[in-house]
Coordinates of C-alpha atoms in Angstrom, one line a residue:
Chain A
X75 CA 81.7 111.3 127.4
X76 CA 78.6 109.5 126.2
X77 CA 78.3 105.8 126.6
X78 CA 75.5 103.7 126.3
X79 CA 75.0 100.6 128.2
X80 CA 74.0 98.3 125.5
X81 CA 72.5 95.4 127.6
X82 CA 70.2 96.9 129.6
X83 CA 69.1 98.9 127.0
X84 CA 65.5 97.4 127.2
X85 CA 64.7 97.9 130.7
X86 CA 65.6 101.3 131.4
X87 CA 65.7 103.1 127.9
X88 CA 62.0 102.5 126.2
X89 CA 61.1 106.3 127.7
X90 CA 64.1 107.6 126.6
X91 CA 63.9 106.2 123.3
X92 CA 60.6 107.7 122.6
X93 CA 61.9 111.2 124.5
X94 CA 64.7 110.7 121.2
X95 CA 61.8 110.0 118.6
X96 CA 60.2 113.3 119.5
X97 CA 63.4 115.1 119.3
X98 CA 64.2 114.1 116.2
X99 CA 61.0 114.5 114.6
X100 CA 61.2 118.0 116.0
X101 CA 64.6 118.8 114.6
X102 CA 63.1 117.3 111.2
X103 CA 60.2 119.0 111.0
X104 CA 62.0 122.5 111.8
X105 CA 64.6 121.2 109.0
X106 CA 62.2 120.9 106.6
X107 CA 60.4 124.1 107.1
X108 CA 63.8 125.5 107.1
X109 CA 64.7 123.9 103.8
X110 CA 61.1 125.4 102.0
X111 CA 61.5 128.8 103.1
X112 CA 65.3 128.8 102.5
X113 CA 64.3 128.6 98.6
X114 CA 61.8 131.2 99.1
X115 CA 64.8 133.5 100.7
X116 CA 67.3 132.2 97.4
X117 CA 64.0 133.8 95.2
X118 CA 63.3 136.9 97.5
X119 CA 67.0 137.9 97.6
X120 CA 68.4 137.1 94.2
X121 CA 65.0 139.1 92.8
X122 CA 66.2 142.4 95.3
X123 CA 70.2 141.9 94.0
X124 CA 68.5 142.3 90.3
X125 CA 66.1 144.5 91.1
X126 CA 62.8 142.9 90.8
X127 CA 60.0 141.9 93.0
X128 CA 60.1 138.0 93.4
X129 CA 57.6 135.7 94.2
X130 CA 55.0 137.9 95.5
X131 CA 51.4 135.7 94.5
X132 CA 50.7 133.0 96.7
X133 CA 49.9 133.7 100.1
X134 CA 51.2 137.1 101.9
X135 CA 54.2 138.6 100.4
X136 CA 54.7 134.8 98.7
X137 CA 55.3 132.8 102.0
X138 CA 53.1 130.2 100.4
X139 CA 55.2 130.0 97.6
X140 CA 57.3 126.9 99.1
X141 CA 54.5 124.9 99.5
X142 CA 53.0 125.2 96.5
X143 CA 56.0 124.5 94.5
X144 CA 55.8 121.3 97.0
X145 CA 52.6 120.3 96.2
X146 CA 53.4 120.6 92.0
X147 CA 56.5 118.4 92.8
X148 CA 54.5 115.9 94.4
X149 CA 51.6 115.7 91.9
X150 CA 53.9 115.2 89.2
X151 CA 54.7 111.6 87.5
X152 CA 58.1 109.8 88.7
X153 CA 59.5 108.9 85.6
X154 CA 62.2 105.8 85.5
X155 CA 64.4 105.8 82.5
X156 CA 64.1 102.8 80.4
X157 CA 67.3 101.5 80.3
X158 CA 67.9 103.0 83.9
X159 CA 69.5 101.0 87.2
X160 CA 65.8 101.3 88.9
X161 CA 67.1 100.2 92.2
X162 CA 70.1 102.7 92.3
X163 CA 68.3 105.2 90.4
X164 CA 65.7 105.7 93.2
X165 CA 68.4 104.9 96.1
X166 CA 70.1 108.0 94.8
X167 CA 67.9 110.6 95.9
X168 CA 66.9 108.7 99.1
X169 CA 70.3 108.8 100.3
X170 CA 71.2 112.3 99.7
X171 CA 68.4 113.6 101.8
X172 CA 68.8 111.1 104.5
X173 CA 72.4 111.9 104.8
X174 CA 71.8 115.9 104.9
X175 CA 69.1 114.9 107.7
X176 CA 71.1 112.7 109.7
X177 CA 74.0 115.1 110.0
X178 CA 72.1 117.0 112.3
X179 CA 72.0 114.7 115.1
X180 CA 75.2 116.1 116.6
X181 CA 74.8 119.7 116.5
X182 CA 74.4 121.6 119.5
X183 CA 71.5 124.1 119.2
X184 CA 72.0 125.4 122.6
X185 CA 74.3 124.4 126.1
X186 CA 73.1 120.6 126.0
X187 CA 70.7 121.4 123.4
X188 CA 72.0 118.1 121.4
X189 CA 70.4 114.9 120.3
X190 CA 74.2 112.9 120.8
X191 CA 76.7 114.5 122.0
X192 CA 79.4 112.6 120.8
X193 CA 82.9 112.7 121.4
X194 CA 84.0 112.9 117.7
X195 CA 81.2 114.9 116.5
X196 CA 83.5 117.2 114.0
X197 CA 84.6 113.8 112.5
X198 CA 80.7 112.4 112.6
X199 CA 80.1 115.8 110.2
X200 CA 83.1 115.7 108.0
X201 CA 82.4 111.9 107.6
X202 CA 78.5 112.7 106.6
X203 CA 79.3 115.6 104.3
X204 CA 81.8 113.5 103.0
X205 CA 79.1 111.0 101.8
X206 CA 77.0 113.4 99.9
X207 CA 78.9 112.4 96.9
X208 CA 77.9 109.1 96.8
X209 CA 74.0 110.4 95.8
X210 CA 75.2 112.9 93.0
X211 CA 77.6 109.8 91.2
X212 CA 74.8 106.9 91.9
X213 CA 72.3 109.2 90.2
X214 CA 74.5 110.1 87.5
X215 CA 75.6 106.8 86.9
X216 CA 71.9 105.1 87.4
X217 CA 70.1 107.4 84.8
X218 CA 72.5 105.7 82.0
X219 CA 72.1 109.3 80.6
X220 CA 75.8 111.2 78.7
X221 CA 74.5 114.9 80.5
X222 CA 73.8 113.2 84.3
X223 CA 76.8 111.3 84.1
X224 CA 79.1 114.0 83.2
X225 CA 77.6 116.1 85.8
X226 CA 78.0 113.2 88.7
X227 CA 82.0 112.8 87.5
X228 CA 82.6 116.6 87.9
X229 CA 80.7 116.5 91.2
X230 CA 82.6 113.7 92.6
X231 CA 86.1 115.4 91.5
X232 CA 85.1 118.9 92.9
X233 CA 83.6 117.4 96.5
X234 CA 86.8 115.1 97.0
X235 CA 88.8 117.9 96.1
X236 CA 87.5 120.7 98.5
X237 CA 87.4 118.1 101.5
X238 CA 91.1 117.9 101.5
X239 CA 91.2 121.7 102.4
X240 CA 87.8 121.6 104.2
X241 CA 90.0 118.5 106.4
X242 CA 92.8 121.0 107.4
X243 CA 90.5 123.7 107.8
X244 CA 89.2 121.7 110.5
X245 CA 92.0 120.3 112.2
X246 CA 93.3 124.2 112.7
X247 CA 90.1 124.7 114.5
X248 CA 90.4 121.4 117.0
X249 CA 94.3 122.0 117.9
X250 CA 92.8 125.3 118.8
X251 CA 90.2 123.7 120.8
X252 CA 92.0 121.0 121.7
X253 CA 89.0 118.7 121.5
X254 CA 86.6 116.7 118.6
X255 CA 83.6 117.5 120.6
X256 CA 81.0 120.3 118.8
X257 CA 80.2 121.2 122.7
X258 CA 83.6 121.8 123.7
X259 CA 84.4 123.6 120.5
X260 CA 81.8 126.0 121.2
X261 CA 82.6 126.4 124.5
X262 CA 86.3 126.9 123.6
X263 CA 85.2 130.0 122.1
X264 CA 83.9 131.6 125.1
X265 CA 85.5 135.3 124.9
X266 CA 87.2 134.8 121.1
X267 CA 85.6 133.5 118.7
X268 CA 87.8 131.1 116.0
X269 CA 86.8 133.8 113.0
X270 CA 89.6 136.2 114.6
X271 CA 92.4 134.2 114.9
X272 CA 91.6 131.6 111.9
X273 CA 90.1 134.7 109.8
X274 CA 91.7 133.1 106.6
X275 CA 90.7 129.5 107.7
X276 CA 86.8 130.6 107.6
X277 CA 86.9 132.7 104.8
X278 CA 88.8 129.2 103.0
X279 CA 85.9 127.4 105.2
X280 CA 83.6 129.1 103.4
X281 CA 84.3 129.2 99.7
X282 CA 85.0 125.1 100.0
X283 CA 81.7 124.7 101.4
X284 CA 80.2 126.4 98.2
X285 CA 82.4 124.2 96.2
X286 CA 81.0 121.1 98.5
X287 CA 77.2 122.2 98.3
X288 CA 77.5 122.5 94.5
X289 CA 76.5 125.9 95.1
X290 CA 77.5 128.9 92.4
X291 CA 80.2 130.0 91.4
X292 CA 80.9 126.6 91.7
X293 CA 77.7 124.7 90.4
X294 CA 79.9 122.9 87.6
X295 CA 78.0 119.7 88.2
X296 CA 74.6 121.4 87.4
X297 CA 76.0 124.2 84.8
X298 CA 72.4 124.5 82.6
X299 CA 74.3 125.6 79.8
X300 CA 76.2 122.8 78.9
X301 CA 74.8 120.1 81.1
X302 CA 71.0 120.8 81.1
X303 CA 71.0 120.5 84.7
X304 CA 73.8 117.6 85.1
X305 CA 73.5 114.4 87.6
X306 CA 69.7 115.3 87.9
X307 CA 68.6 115.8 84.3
X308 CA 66.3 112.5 84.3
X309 CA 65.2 113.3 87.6
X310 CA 61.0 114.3 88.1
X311 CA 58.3 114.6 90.9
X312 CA 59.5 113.8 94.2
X313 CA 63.1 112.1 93.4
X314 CA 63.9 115.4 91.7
X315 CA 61.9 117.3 95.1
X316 CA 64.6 114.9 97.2
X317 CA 67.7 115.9 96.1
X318 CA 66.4 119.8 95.9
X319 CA 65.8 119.3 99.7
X320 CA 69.0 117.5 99.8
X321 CA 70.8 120.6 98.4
X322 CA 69.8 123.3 100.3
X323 CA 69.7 120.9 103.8
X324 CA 73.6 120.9 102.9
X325 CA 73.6 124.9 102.6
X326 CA 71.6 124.7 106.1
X327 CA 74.3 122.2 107.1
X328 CA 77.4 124.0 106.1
X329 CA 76.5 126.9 107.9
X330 CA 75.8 125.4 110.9
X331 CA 79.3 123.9 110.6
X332 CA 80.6 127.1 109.9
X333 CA 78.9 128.8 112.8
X334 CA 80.2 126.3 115.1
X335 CA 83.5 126.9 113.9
X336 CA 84.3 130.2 113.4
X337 CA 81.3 132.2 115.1
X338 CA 80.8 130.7 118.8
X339 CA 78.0 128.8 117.9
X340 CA 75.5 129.4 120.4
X341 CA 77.4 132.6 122.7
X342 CA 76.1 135.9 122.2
X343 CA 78.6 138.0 121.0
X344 CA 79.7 139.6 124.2
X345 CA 79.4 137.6 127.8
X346 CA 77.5 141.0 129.1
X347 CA 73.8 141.6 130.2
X348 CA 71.8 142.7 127.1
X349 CA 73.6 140.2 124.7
X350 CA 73.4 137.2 127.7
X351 CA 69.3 137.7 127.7
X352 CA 69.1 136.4 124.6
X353 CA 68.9 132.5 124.1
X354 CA 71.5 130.7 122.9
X355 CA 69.2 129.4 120.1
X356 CA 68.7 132.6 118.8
X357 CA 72.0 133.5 118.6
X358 CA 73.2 130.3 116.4
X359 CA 69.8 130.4 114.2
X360 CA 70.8 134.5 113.4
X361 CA 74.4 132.9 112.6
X362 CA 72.9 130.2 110.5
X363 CA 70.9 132.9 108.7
X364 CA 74.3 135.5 108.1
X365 CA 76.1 132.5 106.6
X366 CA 72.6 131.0 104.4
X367 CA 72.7 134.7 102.9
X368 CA 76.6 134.8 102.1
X369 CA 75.7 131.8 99.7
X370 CA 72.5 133.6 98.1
X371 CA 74.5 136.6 98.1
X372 CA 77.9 134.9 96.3
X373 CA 75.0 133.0 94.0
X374 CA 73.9 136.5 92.4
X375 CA 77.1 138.1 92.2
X376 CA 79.9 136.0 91.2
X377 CA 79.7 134.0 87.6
X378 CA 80.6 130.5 87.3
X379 CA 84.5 129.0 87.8
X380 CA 85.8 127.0 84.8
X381 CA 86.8 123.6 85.8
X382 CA 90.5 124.0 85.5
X383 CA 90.3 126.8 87.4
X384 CA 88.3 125.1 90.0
X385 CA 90.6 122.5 90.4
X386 CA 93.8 125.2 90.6
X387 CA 92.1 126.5 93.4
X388 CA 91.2 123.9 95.6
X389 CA 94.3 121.8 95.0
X390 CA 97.1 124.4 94.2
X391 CA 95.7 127.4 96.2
X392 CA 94.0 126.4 99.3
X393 CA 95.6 123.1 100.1
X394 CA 99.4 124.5 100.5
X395 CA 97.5 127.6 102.7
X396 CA 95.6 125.4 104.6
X397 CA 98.8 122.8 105.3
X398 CA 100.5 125.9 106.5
X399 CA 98.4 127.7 108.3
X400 CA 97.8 124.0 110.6
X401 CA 101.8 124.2 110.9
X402 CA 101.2 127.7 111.9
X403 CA 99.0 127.0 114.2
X404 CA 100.3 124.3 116.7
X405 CA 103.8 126.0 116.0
X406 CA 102.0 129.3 117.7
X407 CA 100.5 127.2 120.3
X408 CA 103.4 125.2 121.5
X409 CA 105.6 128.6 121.7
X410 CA 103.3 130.7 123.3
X411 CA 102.2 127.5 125.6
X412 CA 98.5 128.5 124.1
X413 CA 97.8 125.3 123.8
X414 CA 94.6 123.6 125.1
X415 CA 94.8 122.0 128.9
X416 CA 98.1 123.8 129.2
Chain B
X176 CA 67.8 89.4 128.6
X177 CA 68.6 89.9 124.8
X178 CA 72.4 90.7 123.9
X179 CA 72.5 93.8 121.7
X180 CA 75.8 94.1 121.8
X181 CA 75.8 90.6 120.3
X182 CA 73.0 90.6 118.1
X183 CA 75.1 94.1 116.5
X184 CA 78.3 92.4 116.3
X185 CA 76.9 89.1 114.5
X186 CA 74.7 91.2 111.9
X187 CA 77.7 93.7 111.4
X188 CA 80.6 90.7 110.7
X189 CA 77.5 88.9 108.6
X190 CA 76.9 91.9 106.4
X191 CA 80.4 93.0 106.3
X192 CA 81.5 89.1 104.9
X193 CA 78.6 88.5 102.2
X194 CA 79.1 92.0 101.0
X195 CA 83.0 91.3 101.1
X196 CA 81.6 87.9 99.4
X197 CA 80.0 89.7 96.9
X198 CA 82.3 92.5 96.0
X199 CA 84.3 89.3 93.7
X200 CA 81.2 87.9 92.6
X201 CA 79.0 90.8 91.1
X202 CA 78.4 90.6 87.9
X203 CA 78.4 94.3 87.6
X204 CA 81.6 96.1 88.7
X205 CA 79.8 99.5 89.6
X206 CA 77.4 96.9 92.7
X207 CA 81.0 95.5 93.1
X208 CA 82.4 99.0 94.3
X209 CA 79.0 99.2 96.2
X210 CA 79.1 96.3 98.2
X211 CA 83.0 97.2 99.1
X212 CA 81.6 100.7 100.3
X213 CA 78.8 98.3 102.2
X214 CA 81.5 96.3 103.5
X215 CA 83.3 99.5 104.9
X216 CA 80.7 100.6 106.4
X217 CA 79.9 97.7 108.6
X218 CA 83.8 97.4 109.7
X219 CA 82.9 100.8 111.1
X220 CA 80.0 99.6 112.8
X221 CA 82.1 97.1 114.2
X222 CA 84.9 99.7 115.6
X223 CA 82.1 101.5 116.8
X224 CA 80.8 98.5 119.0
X225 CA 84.7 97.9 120.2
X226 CA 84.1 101.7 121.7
X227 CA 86.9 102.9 119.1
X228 CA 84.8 105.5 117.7
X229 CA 87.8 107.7 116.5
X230 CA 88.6 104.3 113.7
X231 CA 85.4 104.2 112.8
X232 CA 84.7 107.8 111.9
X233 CA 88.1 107.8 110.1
X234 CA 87.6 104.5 108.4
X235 CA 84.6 106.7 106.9
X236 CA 86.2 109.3 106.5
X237 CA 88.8 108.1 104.4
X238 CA 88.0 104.6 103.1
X239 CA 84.4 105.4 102.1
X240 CA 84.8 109.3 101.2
X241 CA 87.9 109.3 99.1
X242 CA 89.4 105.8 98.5
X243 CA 85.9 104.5 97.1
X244 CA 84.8 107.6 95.0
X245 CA 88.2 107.4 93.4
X246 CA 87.3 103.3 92.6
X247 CA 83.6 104.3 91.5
X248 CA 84.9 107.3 89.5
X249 CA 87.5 104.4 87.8
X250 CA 85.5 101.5 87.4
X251 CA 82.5 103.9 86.0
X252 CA 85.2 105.3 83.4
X253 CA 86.4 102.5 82.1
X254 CA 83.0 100.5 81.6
X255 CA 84.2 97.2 81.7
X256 CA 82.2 94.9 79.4
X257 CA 81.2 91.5 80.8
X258 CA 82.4 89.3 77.3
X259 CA 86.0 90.1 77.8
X260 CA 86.1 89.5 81.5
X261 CA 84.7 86.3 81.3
X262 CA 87.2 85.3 78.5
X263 CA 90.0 86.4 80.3
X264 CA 88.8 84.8 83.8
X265 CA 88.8 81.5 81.6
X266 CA 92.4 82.2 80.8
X267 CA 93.7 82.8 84.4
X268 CA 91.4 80.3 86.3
X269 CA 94.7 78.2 86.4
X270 CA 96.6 80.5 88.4
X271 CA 94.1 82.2 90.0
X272 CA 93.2 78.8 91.3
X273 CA 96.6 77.9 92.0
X274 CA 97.5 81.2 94.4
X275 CA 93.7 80.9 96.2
X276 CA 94.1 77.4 96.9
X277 CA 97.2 77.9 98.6
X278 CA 96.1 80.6 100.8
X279 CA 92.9 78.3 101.5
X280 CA 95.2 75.5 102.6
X281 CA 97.2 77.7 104.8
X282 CA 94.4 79.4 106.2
X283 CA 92.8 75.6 107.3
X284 CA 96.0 74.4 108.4
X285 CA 96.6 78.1 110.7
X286 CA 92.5 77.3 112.0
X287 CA 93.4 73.9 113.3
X288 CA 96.1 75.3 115.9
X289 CA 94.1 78.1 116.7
X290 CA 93.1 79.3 120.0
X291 CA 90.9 82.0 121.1
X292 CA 91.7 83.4 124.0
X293 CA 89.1 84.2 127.0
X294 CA 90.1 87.7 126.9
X295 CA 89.1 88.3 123.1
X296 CA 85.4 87.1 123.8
X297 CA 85.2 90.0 126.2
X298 CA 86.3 92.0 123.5
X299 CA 83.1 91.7 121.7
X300 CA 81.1 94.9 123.6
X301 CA 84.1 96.1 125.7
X302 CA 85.8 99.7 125.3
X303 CA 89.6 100.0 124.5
X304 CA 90.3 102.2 127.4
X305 CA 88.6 101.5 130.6
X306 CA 90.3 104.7 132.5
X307 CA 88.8 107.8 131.0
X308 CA 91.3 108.4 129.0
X309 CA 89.5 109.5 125.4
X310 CA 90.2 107.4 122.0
X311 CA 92.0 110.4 120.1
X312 CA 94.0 110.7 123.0
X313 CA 94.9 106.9 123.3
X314 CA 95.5 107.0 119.7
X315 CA 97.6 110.0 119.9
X316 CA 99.9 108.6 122.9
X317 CA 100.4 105.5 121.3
X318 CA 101.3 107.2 117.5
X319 CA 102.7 110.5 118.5
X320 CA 105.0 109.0 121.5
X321 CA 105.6 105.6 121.8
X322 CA 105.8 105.0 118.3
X323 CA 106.4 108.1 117.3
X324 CA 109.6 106.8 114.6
X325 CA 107.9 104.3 112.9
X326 CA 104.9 106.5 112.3
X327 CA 107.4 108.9 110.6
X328 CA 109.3 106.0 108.8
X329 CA 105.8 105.2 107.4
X330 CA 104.8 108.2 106.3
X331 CA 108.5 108.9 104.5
X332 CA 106.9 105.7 102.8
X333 CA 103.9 106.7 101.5
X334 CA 105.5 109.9 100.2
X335 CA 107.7 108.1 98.1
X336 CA 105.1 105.8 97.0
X337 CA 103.5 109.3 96.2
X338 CA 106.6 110.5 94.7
X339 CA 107.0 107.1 92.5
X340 CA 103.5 107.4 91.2
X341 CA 103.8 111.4 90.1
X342 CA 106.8 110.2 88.2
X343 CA 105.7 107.1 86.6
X344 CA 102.3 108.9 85.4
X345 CA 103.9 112.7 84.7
X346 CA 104.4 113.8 81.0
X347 CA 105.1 116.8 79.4
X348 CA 103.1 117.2 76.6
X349 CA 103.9 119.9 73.9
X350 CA 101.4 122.4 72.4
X351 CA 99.5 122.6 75.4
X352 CA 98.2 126.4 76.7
X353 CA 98.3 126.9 80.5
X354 CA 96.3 130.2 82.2
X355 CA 99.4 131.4 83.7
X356 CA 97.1 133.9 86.3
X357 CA 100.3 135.9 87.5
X358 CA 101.2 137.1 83.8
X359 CA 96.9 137.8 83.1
X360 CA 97.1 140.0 86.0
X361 CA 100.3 141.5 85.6
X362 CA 99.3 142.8 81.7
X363 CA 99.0 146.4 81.2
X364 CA 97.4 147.5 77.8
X365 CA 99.8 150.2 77.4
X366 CA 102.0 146.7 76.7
X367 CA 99.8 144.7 74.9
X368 CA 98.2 147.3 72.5
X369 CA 99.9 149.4 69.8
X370 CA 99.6 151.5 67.1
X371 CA 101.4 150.6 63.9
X372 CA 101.9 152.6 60.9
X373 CA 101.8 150.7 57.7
X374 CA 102.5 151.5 54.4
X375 CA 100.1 150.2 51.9
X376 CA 101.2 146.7 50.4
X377 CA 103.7 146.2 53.0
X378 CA 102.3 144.4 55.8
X379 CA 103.5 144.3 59.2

């Protein structure tokens, strides 16, 4: 339990404040490097699914790629609509990234590896993914533009949709852990991971975070072909760089949820000596990585959902699974006295 | 020896009312719904600083990340124009007036026998439950036992609220074609394709 004595906070916290600074610079910095080569792995792998080479010019093998594309973004022009909501239009993009970045400040990297280890940290995260629709509709609704506000309107509808399922999803995995806290979650799972029990609940997990990221096969909100590219059509330069970065921090950020969830976060796969050598860190990064490439890979393979079937899905598919498989679970966990501090 | 606490809780309740103050008087309905999302955000500031995390995060949860998406997606839809609004505020300014001066009145006459207890200053920084005991599980004693039938009377409520508001905004349109997935995958060609003979001139 974490509690922070408010009033003496001058006195004795000025080191630890700046201990905090560096931590979080550190976890930004690694975010963001994370981020750029993320969408040189999106290039690399959907160019070996269809057979072709991929970015391959700048730098060795192309690992220079991201940065370049970084540099063009930033030597662009930002271009503010005319009849445009200026103040909203560039809060949009702000707050997207900022929320993708400030999600991170409750996942555990390793055993106390944690910038705030808060009690309701599963509720902190459902709360800030939760938000990342308020970005997409401001910026569709600020550009004043028919394309980015239909785009933001199917966003908003999809991402409210797919938390309802994402919700129970979740609250299977805390009556098995019997606690809110990512630490104790992880820990809970020392021996059995939650993917064997809860196998449906991640694979559900996992197709509702694609629907959350806007990710294919369900990047309605951004479908080129009838959108243009939806809620960020009158988006250039670094607004447009911002939500990019936004985007694929979310991919980052699902799967990190999802790791922590269903795949023990941090524990090696077996508690025995050649798997136990092996930092924790490494562990939940290789995790991270498996999950990253389950979106590239779905992103190649699958084509895009129509919205009606979208919307079947999440509310006439998952949500009466998910709702059952919650009742299934504390019913299973009350009979067999499974339950948590039992 | 500055109060943080303090200094939190006054710039929390001061955000919170002016953007409460300015959800009525935008001029734009859209910065309307923004300032409400403002205003809920700061009451979760303010659980947060009562130690009742839990609130907060579902305040969030379920006030900022559905209730007000489904305003924004409304009020963006409809596009309210300014003109009529002002016309029609003209035409209810009498009643309007009427109901909100009444509540003023009674709100002013409950101030003057008010008394604020010693305990609720205290309340200001300190945590609900001084013993350990987590604020899920507080929660879930208080809901989930003590109260445990009016939490189910309540939710019998809202499910017929639910119930009322499926039947008031269900109909049953005719000519409309529904992807019935069962029947797609259940087609065989052998039933869906044949061959027909035909004599010339006949047609089928």
């Amino acid at each position: 339990m974490v509690s922070i004595d408010l009033n003496n906070f001058w006195s004795s916290a000025f080191q630890d404040l700046l201990v905090l600074v560096g931590y979080i610079l550190l976890i930004l910095v690694g975010l963001v490097l994370a981020v750029s080569y993320l969408t040189l792995a999106e290039r690399k792998v959907l160019a070996a699914i269809q057979i072709r080479v991929g970015p391959n010019v700048v730098g060795w093998f192309g690992l220079l790629q991201p940065f370049a594309d970084g540099l063009k973004l930033i030597h662009k022009e930002t271009i503010i609509p005319t009849r445009a909501n200026p103040f909203l239009f560039i809060l949009a993009p702000i707050l997207t990234f900022s929320l993708s970045l400030s999600a991170w400040a409750v996942i555990p990297f390793g055993e106390g590896w944690v910038i705030s280890n808060i009690n309701v940290g599963i509720l902190y995260l459902f709360a800030i993914s939760s938000l990342g629709v308020y970005g997409i509709i401001m910026a569709g609704w600020a550009s004043n533009s028919r394309y980015a506000f239909l785009g933001a309107l199917r966003s908003a509808a999809q991402m409210v949709s797919y938390e309802v399922s994402i919700g129970l999803v979740l609250i299977a995995v805390i009556l098995t852990a019997g606690s809110l806290n990512l630490t104790e979650i992880v820990e809970a799972q020392k021996g059995l991971w939650f993917i064997i029990p809860h196998l449906p609940m991640a694979v559900i997990f996992m197709i509702s975070a694609l629907a959350e990221t806007n990710r294919a096969p369900f990047d309605l909100p951004e479908a080129e072909s009838e959108l243009v590219t939806g809620y960020n059509v009158e988006y250039s330069s670094m607004t447009f760089a911002l939500f990019f970065l936004g985007e694929y921090a979310n991919m980052i950020l699902m799967s990190a949820m999802g790791s922590i969830l269903f795949l023990g976060g941090w524990l090696p796969p077996f508690d025995i000596v050649p798997f136990t050598w092996v930092p924790g860190i490494v562990w939940f990064s290789l995790k991270i990585s498996v999950l990253l490439f389950v979106f590239l890979w779905v992103r190649a393979t699958f084509p895009r959902y129509r919205y009606d079937q979208l919307m079947r899905l999440g509310w006439k598919v998952f949500l009466p699974f998910t709702l059952f498989w919650v009742v299934l679970t504390s019913g299973v966990l009350v009979t067999f006295n499974l339950y948590p501090g039992s | 020896m500055i109060n943080i606490a303090a200094i939190l809780f006054y710039l929390f309740s001061g955000v919170l009312l002016s953007s409460a103050m300015m959800v009525v008087t935008a001029r734009n309905t859209v910065h309307g719904v923004l300032f409400l999302i403002l205003a809920f955000f700061n009451a979760a500031g303010l659980f947060i600083l009562a130690n009742a995390e839990f609130l907060a995060l579902l305040l969030v949860v379920v006030y900022v990340g559905a209730v007000a998406v489904l305003f924004l997606f409304v009020v963006m839809m409809l596009n309210v124009e300014m003109g009529n609004i002002q016309k029609t505020a003209r035409e209810y300014s009498v009643a309007g007036g009427l109901i909100g001066g009444t509540l003023a009145v009674e709100l002013i006459l409950m101030l003057y026998s008010w008394n604020t207890s010693p305990e609720a200053f205290e309340m200001i920084s300190s945590p609900i439950s001084k013993d350990g005991v987590t604020n899920t599980q507080a929660l879930g004693n208080l809901i989930y036992t003590h109260y445990a039938l009016i939490f189910q009377a309540s939710g019998i409520i809202l499910l017929i609220a639910m119930v009322g508001a499926i039947v008031l905004t269900l109909r049953h349109r005719e000519g409309i074609r529904r992807q019935k997935i069962g029947d797609q995958l259940a087609r065989d060609p052998k039933d869906s394709v044949s061959l027909v003979d035909i004599s010339p001139g006949s047609g089928i």
